[in-house]
Amino acid sequence: MTNLRSGLYNAKLPPAGQRQAFRKGSVPVAVYGLGKMGLPLAAVYASVTGHVVGVDIDDDVVRTINDGECHVAKEPGLPELVSEQVERGALRATTDSVAAAHTASVHVIIVPTPLTDDREPDLAAFEAVLDSIAAGLAPGDVVVVECTVPPGTSSGLVVPHLEANSDVSRGEFGVAFCPERTSSGRALQDITESHPKIVGGVDAESTRVASLIYGEITSNEVIAVSDATTAESVKLFEGVYRDVNIALANELARARDDLGIDVREAIDAANTQPYCNIHTPGPGVGGHCIPWYPYFITSRVSDDMPLLLTAREVNDSMPSFTADTLRDEMADAGRTLDGATVAVLGVTYRPGVAETRATPAAGVIDRLNEHGATVLAVDPMLDDDVVASFGATPVSLSDLSSHTLDAVVVVTPHEEFDHIDWAAFDDLVVVDGRGTLGDIGHSVYTIGGGPRR
């Protein structure tokens, strides 16, 4: 890697020269956070600029990356890209965030922003990164925030924090928000081409620099919005739209038995009209994004937002509804859930992703335990100790048929479950939370679809 350090904010070079400097590695980049979204982003930056240092607090993550290996599972193309960029010297990793900040002129932050117990955004990790960046900040640097934060964070926190904790005044460095719009399992594709890139800076020069940078990163359109707060809101609005829409689908699914129809079929038919796009019902909404984003907004506004909060209540209620549906189906079959052995299929919040934050499986397992069931859980993505932490006995997929089961709940349909030998079990009662089971020779109740006996 070159040791040159050239800033893009208030740069003297014309735009073409700035793009060339960025691509030739004269504008070194630091990416703070090397998780399932940060590592793909760092690898893409490295492939474009040839000069990236990734920062993470986990020694094992840093060691793995510097060995040319990839700790993020089931991300097509990422292991090869990481290996290639490390081998050519374009990407390295470190736990020393201050040292990384001293070498970089583009600082990209992509660390988690969880919620506190009071449902307030917890910016502690984010502010720790800002402290490190401030220690190495130089005139001409630009800070790009990709992780989701409450509206107003870039202008109200990042700029004053960096100015107060560095020797650089505002107007000498840039800050822009560029929301991560990436899904697990397709991160590289999403970063480089799938969606337009939204950019918004705290001033016009920050927006210009961010537009220039992401014009080199993506082959898709770069959309510059009015300011950083607008860009921050874009990501949140995307999330709350999905949360409210899923809540609508879930509320309709809960009415299935009263309506006496297959709600999923009705939704599919309704969606053939171009102005209708109802999402799919299920056992709940998980992950570190959608369940949290409404609170990023409500924490920054004075008025009540009943629609957002009601949607949260509906979606949060679905794990209990799913378990209660199994109780009712067992009762219809003349059996009881109390004392029954139930297998929960899938503990992660979505298929093929080793992520359990806000997973609906947690609520399903808790409710089944409340009903007196003996709960087993199967998840090929997770270690046994992780599964056990949710209050269920971990069982491997290969050993599942050796257990005498009374019922099954499908929470997360990993592709490995396609190979279950359902004929190995006698007289199961099954609740399918995701509508993925066909005719398996057992009584199945699909959330939104109803019973199939």
Short mmCIF file of C-alpha atoms in Angstrom, two decimals, residues 13-425:
data_model
loop_
_atom_site.label_atom_id
_atom_site.label_comp_id
_atom_site.label_asym_id
_atom_site.label_seq_id
_atom_site.Cartn_x
_atom_site.Cartn_y
_atom_site.Cartn_z
CA LEU A 13 -7.69 18.65 -7.77
CA PRO A 14 -10.52 18.71 -10.33
CA PRO A 15 -13.15 15.95 -9.90
CA ALA A 16 -11.52 13.71 -12.51
CA GLY A 17 -8.24 13.97 -10.65
CA GLN A 18 -9.94 13.22 -7.34
CA ARG A 19 -11.57 10.10 -8.76
CA GLN A 20 -8.21 8.98 -10.12
CA ALA A 21 -6.52 9.58 -6.76
CA PHE A 22 -9.27 7.61 -5.01
CA ARG A 23 -8.89 4.68 -7.38
CA LYS A 24 -5.08 4.69 -7.25
CA GLY A 25 -4.94 4.46 -3.46
CA SER A 26 -3.80 8.00 -2.71
CA VAL A 27 -6.98 8.44 -0.65
CA PRO A 28 -6.66 5.76 2.05
CA VAL A 29 -9.84 4.39 3.56
CA ALA A 30 -10.62 3.07 7.04
CA VAL A 31 -13.76 1.01 7.59
CA TYR A 32 -14.79 0.79 11.24
CA GLY A 33 -16.75 -2.40 11.89
CA LEU A 34 -16.07 -5.69 10.07
CA GLY A 35 -19.27 -7.59 10.72
CA LYS A 36 -21.63 -9.13 8.21
CA MET A 37 -22.15 -5.79 6.46
CA GLY A 38 -18.86 -4.08 7.28
CA LEU A 39 -16.56 -6.75 5.85
CA PRO A 40 -18.29 -6.83 2.43
CA LEU A 41 -18.14 -3.03 2.34
CA ALA A 42 -14.44 -2.98 3.26
CA ALA A 43 -13.67 -5.63 0.62
CA VAL A 44 -15.50 -3.65 -2.08
CA TYR A 45 -13.69 -0.44 -1.08
CA ALA A 46 -10.40 -2.36 -1.25
CA SER A 47 -11.18 -3.69 -4.72
CA VAL A 48 -11.78 -0.12 -5.93
CA THR A 49 -9.09 1.83 -4.09
CA GLY A 50 -6.43 -0.74 -3.24
CA HIS A 51 -5.86 0.98 0.12
CA VAL A 52 -8.17 -0.04 2.97
CA VAL A 53 -7.66 -0.80 6.63
CA GLY A 54 -10.57 -2.44 8.41
CA VAL A 55 -11.08 -1.97 12.13
CA ASP A 56 -12.80 -4.34 14.53
CA ILE A 57 -12.67 -4.89 18.29
CA ASP A 58 -12.60 -8.69 17.87
CA ASP A 59 -9.06 -10.10 17.73
CA ASP A 60 -10.27 -13.30 16.07
CA VAL A 61 -12.03 -11.37 13.31
CA VAL A 62 -8.91 -9.31 12.64
CA ARG A 63 -6.68 -12.38 12.64
CA THR A 64 -9.00 -14.26 10.30
CA ILE A 65 -9.11 -11.42 7.78
CA ASN A 66 -5.34 -10.87 7.84
CA ASP A 67 -4.96 -14.58 7.08
CA GLY A 68 -7.04 -13.97 3.97
CA GLU A 69 -10.06 -15.79 5.33
CA CYS A 70 -13.69 -14.73 5.80
CA HIS A 71 -15.65 -15.05 9.04
CA VAL A 72 -18.99 -14.09 7.46
CA ALA A 73 -20.87 -17.22 6.42
CA LYS A 74 -23.06 -17.77 3.37
CA GLU A 75 -22.12 -14.56 1.60
CA PRO A 76 -21.56 -15.48 -2.06
CA GLY A 77 -18.25 -14.23 -3.47
CA LEU A 78 -17.07 -12.66 -0.23
CA PRO A 79 -14.47 -15.28 0.80
CA GLU A 80 -12.85 -15.04 -2.62
CA LEU A 81 -12.89 -11.24 -2.63
CA VAL A 82 -11.40 -10.98 0.86
CA SER A 83 -8.66 -13.46 0.01
CA GLU A 84 -7.83 -11.62 -3.21
CA GLN A 85 -7.71 -8.16 -1.62
CA VAL A 86 -5.60 -9.30 1.34
CA GLU A 87 -3.20 -11.15 -0.94
CA ARG A 88 -2.63 -8.10 -3.13
CA GLY A 89 -2.13 -5.86 -0.10
CA ALA A 90 -5.27 -3.81 -0.66
CA LEU A 91 -6.97 -4.85 2.58
CA ARG A 92 -5.69 -5.39 6.09
CA ALA A 93 -7.38 -5.43 9.47
CA THR A 94 -6.50 -4.10 12.89
CA THR A 95 -7.94 -3.58 16.35
CA ASP A 96 -6.06 -0.27 16.67
CA SER A 97 -8.73 2.20 15.62
CA VAL A 98 -6.66 5.27 16.46
CA ALA A 99 -3.74 4.11 14.33
CA ALA A 100 -6.16 3.38 11.49
CA ALA A 101 -7.63 6.86 11.81
CA HIS A 102 -4.18 8.43 11.52
CA THR A 103 -3.62 6.68 8.17
CA ALA A 104 -7.01 7.32 6.56
CA SER A 105 -8.62 10.28 4.87
CA VAL A 106 -11.97 8.56 4.24
CA HIS A 107 -13.49 7.15 7.42
CA VAL A 108 -16.46 4.79 6.98
CA ILE A 109 -18.46 3.87 10.08
CA ILE A 110 -20.59 0.74 10.01
CA VAL A 111 -20.99 -0.45 13.60
CA PRO A 112 -24.20 -1.74 15.23
CA THR A 113 -26.55 0.71 16.91
CA PRO A 114 -28.67 -1.37 19.31
CA LEU A 115 -31.47 -0.24 21.58
CA THR A 116 -31.28 0.18 25.33
CA ASP A 117 -33.79 -1.51 27.61
CA ASP A 118 -35.77 1.74 27.41
CA ARG A 119 -35.87 1.46 23.59
CA GLU A 120 -33.50 4.35 23.08
CA PRO A 121 -30.76 4.13 20.41
CA ASP A 122 -27.48 3.14 22.09
CA LEU A 123 -24.73 5.16 20.40
CA ALA A 124 -21.91 4.12 22.76
CA ALA A 125 -20.02 2.05 20.18
CA PHE A 126 -20.63 4.71 17.56
CA GLU A 127 -19.23 7.46 19.80
CA ALA A 128 -16.20 5.31 20.61
CA VAL A 129 -15.44 5.17 16.89
CA LEU A 130 -15.85 8.96 16.69
CA ASP A 131 -13.28 9.32 19.49
CA SER A 132 -10.78 7.27 17.47
CA ILE A 133 -11.45 9.19 14.27
CA ALA A 134 -11.04 12.50 16.08
CA ALA A 135 -7.60 11.40 17.27
CA GLY A 136 -6.44 11.03 13.67
CA LEU A 137 -8.62 13.55 11.87
CA ALA A 138 -6.87 15.87 9.40
CA PRO A 139 -8.05 18.70 7.14
CA GLY A 140 -9.53 17.27 3.94
CA ASP A 141 -10.83 14.10 5.62
CA VAL A 142 -14.42 12.96 5.17
CA VAL A 143 -16.42 10.78 7.57
CA VAL A 144 -19.06 8.58 5.96
CA VAL A 145 -21.69 7.07 8.24
CA GLU A 146 -23.28 3.90 6.81
CA CYS A 147 -24.77 2.39 9.96
CA THR A 148 -28.32 3.34 10.86
CA VAL A 149 -28.62 6.20 13.36
CA PRO A 150 -31.42 8.49 14.56
CA PRO A 151 -32.21 11.47 12.30
CA GLY A 152 -29.96 14.41 13.04
CA THR A 153 -27.00 12.34 14.26
CA SER A 154 -24.56 13.46 11.56
CA SER A 155 -25.17 17.16 12.07
CA GLY A 156 -26.04 17.11 15.76
CA LEU A 157 -23.48 14.61 17.06
CA VAL A 158 -20.79 13.68 14.55
CA VAL A 159 -19.72 17.18 13.50
CA PRO A 160 -19.58 18.78 16.96
CA HIS A 161 -17.99 15.67 18.49
CA LEU A 162 -15.20 15.56 15.92
CA GLU A 163 -14.60 19.29 16.13
CA ALA A 164 -14.48 19.26 19.93
CA ASN A 165 -12.13 16.29 20.14
CA SER A 166 -9.69 17.09 17.31
CA ASP A 167 -7.56 19.95 16.10
CA VAL A 168 -9.70 20.34 12.97
CA SER A 169 -12.48 22.89 12.63
CA ARG A 170 -15.82 22.34 10.90
CA GLY A 171 -15.50 23.38 7.31
CA GLU A 172 -12.12 21.62 7.15
CA PHE A 173 -13.58 18.09 7.19
CA GLY A 174 -16.70 16.56 5.72
CA VAL A 175 -19.45 14.36 7.14
CA ALA A 176 -22.01 12.49 5.06
CA PHE A 177 -24.60 9.82 5.67
CA CYS A 178 -24.88 7.06 3.08
CA PRO A 179 -27.31 4.37 4.28
CA GLU A 180 -26.34 0.74 4.04
CA ARG A 181 -29.02 -0.89 1.85
CA THR A 182 -27.70 -4.43 1.94
CA SER A 183 -29.27 -7.82 2.63
CA SER A 184 -27.38 -10.79 3.99
CA GLY A 185 -26.67 -13.36 1.31
CA ARG A 186 -26.35 -10.75 -1.43
CA ALA A 187 -24.14 -8.10 0.14
CA LEU A 188 -21.61 -7.68 -2.66
CA GLN A 189 -24.32 -7.41 -5.28
CA ASP A 190 -26.29 -4.92 -3.21
CA ILE A 191 -23.27 -2.72 -2.47
CA THR A 192 -22.09 -2.51 -6.05
CA GLU A 193 -25.18 -2.60 -8.24
CA SER A 194 -28.60 -3.61 -6.89
CA HIS A 195 -29.93 -0.31 -5.55
CA PRO A 196 -29.28 3.39 -6.04
CA LYS A 197 -26.91 4.77 -3.42
CA ILE A 198 -28.37 7.53 -1.28
CA VAL A 199 -25.95 10.22 -0.09
CA GLY A 200 -26.49 13.34 1.97
CA GLY A 201 -23.91 15.56 3.63
CA VAL A 202 -23.90 18.12 6.40
CA ASP A 203 -22.88 20.64 3.74
CA ALA A 204 -22.71 20.80 -0.03
CA GLU A 205 -19.04 19.82 -0.17
CA SER A 206 -19.65 16.72 1.97
CA THR A 207 -22.46 15.67 -0.35
CA ARG A 208 -20.23 16.22 -3.38
CA VAL A 209 -17.42 14.10 -1.94
CA ALA A 210 -19.77 11.29 -0.92
CA SER A 211 -21.32 11.32 -4.39
CA LEU A 212 -17.87 11.09 -5.95
CA ILE A 213 -16.84 8.20 -3.71
CA TYR A 214 -19.96 6.12 -4.24
CA GLY A 215 -19.96 6.88 -7.93
CA GLU A 216 -16.80 4.75 -8.00
CA ILE A 217 -18.17 2.06 -5.67
CA THR A 218 -21.50 1.35 -7.38
CA SER A 219 -22.54 0.90 -10.99
CA ASN A 220 -26.05 2.04 -10.04
CA GLU A 221 -27.33 5.57 -9.67
CA VAL A 222 -26.12 7.84 -6.86
CA ILE A 223 -28.95 9.97 -5.49
CA ALA A 224 -27.87 13.06 -3.57
CA VAL A 225 -30.57 14.25 -1.16
CA SER A 226 -30.82 17.64 0.51
CA ASP A 227 -28.80 16.91 3.63
CA ALA A 228 -27.53 14.23 5.99
CA THR A 229 -30.70 14.18 8.10
CA THR A 230 -32.78 13.42 5.01
CA ALA A 231 -30.43 10.57 4.11
CA GLU A 232 -30.65 9.22 7.67
CA SER A 233 -34.44 9.31 7.43
CA VAL A 234 -34.50 7.46 4.10
CA LYS A 235 -33.10 4.29 5.66
CA LEU A 236 -35.48 4.49 8.59
CA PHE A 237 -38.48 5.11 6.35
CA GLU A 238 -37.61 2.02 4.32
CA GLY A 239 -37.60 -0.05 7.51
CA VAL A 240 -40.78 1.31 9.06
CA TYR A 241 -42.63 0.87 5.76
CA ARG A 242 -41.82 -2.82 5.88
CA ASP A 243 -42.67 -3.09 9.57
CA VAL A 244 -46.07 -1.47 9.13
CA ASN A 245 -46.77 -3.50 5.99
CA ILE A 246 -45.86 -6.79 7.70
CA ALA A 247 -48.05 -5.79 10.65
CA LEU A 248 -50.96 -5.35 8.23
CA ALA A 249 -50.33 -8.82 6.79
CA ASN A 250 -50.06 -10.29 10.29
CA GLU A 251 -53.26 -8.65 11.47
CA LEU A 252 -55.08 -10.02 8.42
CA ALA A 253 -53.57 -13.44 9.14
CA ARG A 254 -54.94 -13.33 12.67
CA ALA A 255 -58.43 -12.85 11.20
CA ARG A 256 -58.14 -15.96 9.03
CA ASP A 257 -60.21 -18.25 11.19
CA ASP A 258 -63.06 -15.73 11.48
CA LEU A 259 -63.02 -15.01 7.75
CA GLY A 260 -62.73 -18.67 6.82
CA ILE A 261 -60.39 -18.00 3.90
CA ASP A 262 -56.75 -18.51 2.99
CA VAL A 263 -55.46 -15.01 3.71
CA ARG A 264 -52.20 -15.73 1.90
CA GLU A 265 -54.12 -16.58 -1.26
CA ALA A 266 -56.16 -13.39 -0.94
CA ILE A 267 -52.99 -11.31 -0.43
CA ASP A 268 -51.36 -12.84 -3.51
CA ALA A 269 -54.44 -12.10 -5.59
CA ALA A 270 -54.74 -8.56 -4.22
CA ASN A 271 -51.10 -7.90 -5.08
CA THR A 272 -51.79 -8.43 -8.78
CA GLN A 273 -53.22 -4.90 -8.70
CA PRO A 274 -50.26 -2.53 -9.23
CA TYR A 275 -51.13 -0.26 -6.30
CA CYS A 276 -51.21 -3.10 -3.78
CA ASN A 277 -48.09 -4.63 -2.23
CA ILE A 278 -49.11 -6.39 0.99
CA HIS A 279 -46.23 -8.32 2.52
CA THR A 280 -46.32 -11.88 3.85
CA PRO A 281 -47.53 -12.86 7.33
CA GLY A 282 -45.35 -14.88 9.66
CA PRO A 283 -44.40 -15.67 13.26
CA GLY A 284 -42.81 -12.26 13.86
CA VAL A 285 -40.18 -9.80 12.67
CA GLY A 286 -36.54 -10.19 13.67
CA GLY A 287 -33.09 -8.85 12.97
CA HIS A 288 -31.25 -5.74 14.11
CA CYS A 289 -33.04 -3.45 11.64
CA ILE A 290 -36.80 -3.49 11.21
CA PRO A 291 -37.82 -4.13 14.86
CA TRP A 292 -35.65 -1.22 16.03
CA TYR A 293 -36.07 1.48 13.40
CA PRO A 294 -39.42 2.85 14.64
CA TYR A 295 -37.74 3.74 17.93
CA PHE A 296 -34.95 5.60 16.13
CA ILE A 297 -37.67 7.92 14.86
CA THR A 298 -39.87 8.11 17.95
CA SER A 299 -36.80 8.96 20.06
CA ARG A 300 -36.35 12.16 18.04
CA VAL A 301 -39.90 13.47 17.64
CA SER A 302 -42.24 15.14 20.11
CA ASP A 303 -45.58 13.94 18.72
CA ASP A 304 -47.00 10.47 19.28
CA MET A 305 -46.59 8.09 16.35
CA PRO A 306 -49.39 5.58 16.98
CA LEU A 307 -49.17 3.81 13.63
CA LEU A 308 -45.49 2.90 14.06
CA LEU A 309 -45.98 1.76 17.65
CA THR A 310 -49.14 -0.22 16.88
CA ALA A 311 -47.31 -2.02 14.09
CA ARG A 312 -44.61 -2.92 16.59
CA GLU A 313 -47.22 -4.26 19.00
CA VAL A 314 -48.79 -6.42 16.30
CA ASN A 315 -45.50 -7.86 15.10
CA ASP A 316 -44.23 -8.38 18.64
CA SER A 317 -47.39 -10.35 19.42
CA MET A 318 -46.92 -12.88 16.61
CA PRO A 319 -44.55 -15.30 18.38
CA SER A 320 -47.13 -15.81 21.16
CA PHE A 321 -49.90 -16.06 18.57
CA THR A 322 -47.91 -18.77 16.77
CA ALA A 323 -47.44 -20.83 19.93
CA ASP A 324 -51.05 -20.30 20.96
CA THR A 325 -52.15 -21.49 17.52
CA LEU A 326 -50.27 -24.74 18.13
CA ARG A 327 -52.03 -25.08 21.50
CA ASP A 328 -55.40 -24.63 19.81
CA GLU A 329 -54.56 -27.07 17.02
CA MET A 330 -53.48 -29.64 19.61
CA ALA A 331 -56.78 -29.13 21.43
CA ASP A 332 -58.75 -29.61 18.20
CA ALA A 333 -56.93 -32.93 17.82
CA GLY A 334 -57.93 -33.93 21.36
CA ARG A 335 -54.42 -33.45 22.70
CA THR A 336 -52.73 -31.03 25.04
CA LEU A 337 -49.61 -28.93 24.69
CA ASP A 338 -48.84 -29.36 28.38
CA GLY A 339 -46.33 -32.21 28.55
CA ALA A 340 -45.98 -32.48 24.76
CA THR A 341 -42.60 -32.57 23.02
CA VAL A 342 -42.37 -29.82 20.41
CA ALA A 343 -39.58 -29.18 17.91
CA VAL A 344 -38.97 -25.59 16.83
CA LEU A 345 -37.38 -25.47 13.39
CA GLY A 346 -35.17 -22.41 12.96
CA VAL A 347 -33.85 -20.10 15.67
CA THR A 348 -32.17 -17.45 13.54
CA TYR A 349 -34.38 -14.60 12.42
CA ARG A 350 -34.11 -15.45 8.71
CA PRO A 351 -33.01 -18.41 6.61
CA GLY A 352 -29.32 -18.90 5.92
CA VAL A 353 -28.15 -16.16 8.28
CA ALA A 354 -26.47 -16.87 11.63
CA GLU A 355 -28.17 -13.93 13.33
CA THR A 356 -30.54 -14.18 16.28
CA ARG A 357 -31.20 -10.56 17.22
CA ALA A 358 -34.91 -10.05 17.95
CA THR A 359 -35.62 -13.48 16.48
CA PRO A 360 -39.28 -14.54 16.69
CA ALA A 361 -38.07 -17.97 17.79
CA ALA A 362 -37.29 -16.54 21.22
CA GLY A 363 -40.91 -15.58 21.85
CA VAL A 364 -42.21 -18.83 20.38
CA ILE A 365 -39.97 -20.90 22.65
CA ASP A 366 -40.86 -18.83 25.71
CA ARG A 367 -44.58 -19.23 25.07
CA LEU A 368 -44.29 -22.97 24.45
CA ASN A 369 -42.43 -23.31 27.75
CA GLU A 370 -45.21 -21.35 29.46
CA HIS A 371 -47.70 -23.85 28.06
CA GLY A 372 -45.75 -26.69 29.67
CA ALA A 373 -44.21 -28.14 26.51
CA THR A 374 -40.80 -29.78 26.32
CA VAL A 375 -39.14 -27.70 23.63
CA LEU A 376 -36.44 -28.94 21.28
CA ALA A 377 -34.89 -26.62 18.70
CA VAL A 378 -33.02 -27.26 15.48
CA ASP A 379 -30.89 -24.72 13.66
CA PRO A 380 -28.04 -25.71 11.33
CA MET A 381 -26.60 -22.17 11.48
CA LEU A 382 -26.04 -22.08 15.23
CA ASP A 383 -23.94 -23.79 17.89
CA ASP A 384 -25.74 -25.77 20.55
CA ASP A 385 -24.93 -23.29 23.31
CA VAL A 386 -26.57 -20.47 21.34
CA VAL A 387 -29.71 -22.53 20.78
CA ALA A 388 -29.79 -23.56 24.45
CA SER A 389 -29.61 -19.92 25.53
CA PHE A 390 -33.16 -19.47 24.23
CA GLY A 391 -34.56 -22.05 26.63
CA ALA A 392 -34.77 -25.01 24.26
CA THR A 393 -32.85 -28.27 24.06
CA PRO A 394 -30.62 -28.18 20.97
CA VAL A 395 -31.04 -31.08 18.56
CA SER A 396 -29.16 -31.66 15.33
CA LEU A 397 -31.15 -32.18 12.17
CA SER A 398 -29.69 -35.65 11.73
CA ASP A 399 -30.85 -36.66 15.21
CA LEU A 400 -34.32 -35.15 14.98
CA SER A 401 -35.99 -38.36 13.82
CA SER A 402 -34.67 -40.20 16.88
CA HIS A 403 -36.93 -38.10 19.10
CA THR A 404 -40.59 -38.83 19.72
CA LEU A 405 -42.33 -35.62 18.76
CA ASP A 406 -45.89 -34.51 19.28
CA ALA A 407 -45.70 -31.26 17.35
CA VAL A 408 -43.48 -29.00 15.23
CA VAL A 409 -43.37 -25.25 14.71
CA VAL A 410 -41.58 -23.91 11.64
CA VAL A 411 -40.20 -20.48 12.52
CA THR A 412 -37.30 -20.05 10.09
CA PRO A 413 -37.28 -22.30 7.00
CA HIS A 414 -33.59 -23.01 6.42
CA GLU A 415 -33.06 -24.88 3.16
CA GLU A 416 -31.69 -27.84 5.14
CA PHE A 417 -35.22 -28.46 6.41
CA ASP A 418 -36.30 -29.38 2.89
CA HIS A 419 -34.74 -32.81 3.50
CA ILE A 420 -36.65 -33.72 6.67
CA ASP A 421 -38.19 -37.20 6.47
CA TRP A 422 -41.64 -36.35 7.77
CA ALA A 423 -42.75 -39.96 7.38
CA ALA A 424 -40.42 -40.87 10.24
CA PHE A 425 -42.83 -39.22 12.68
#
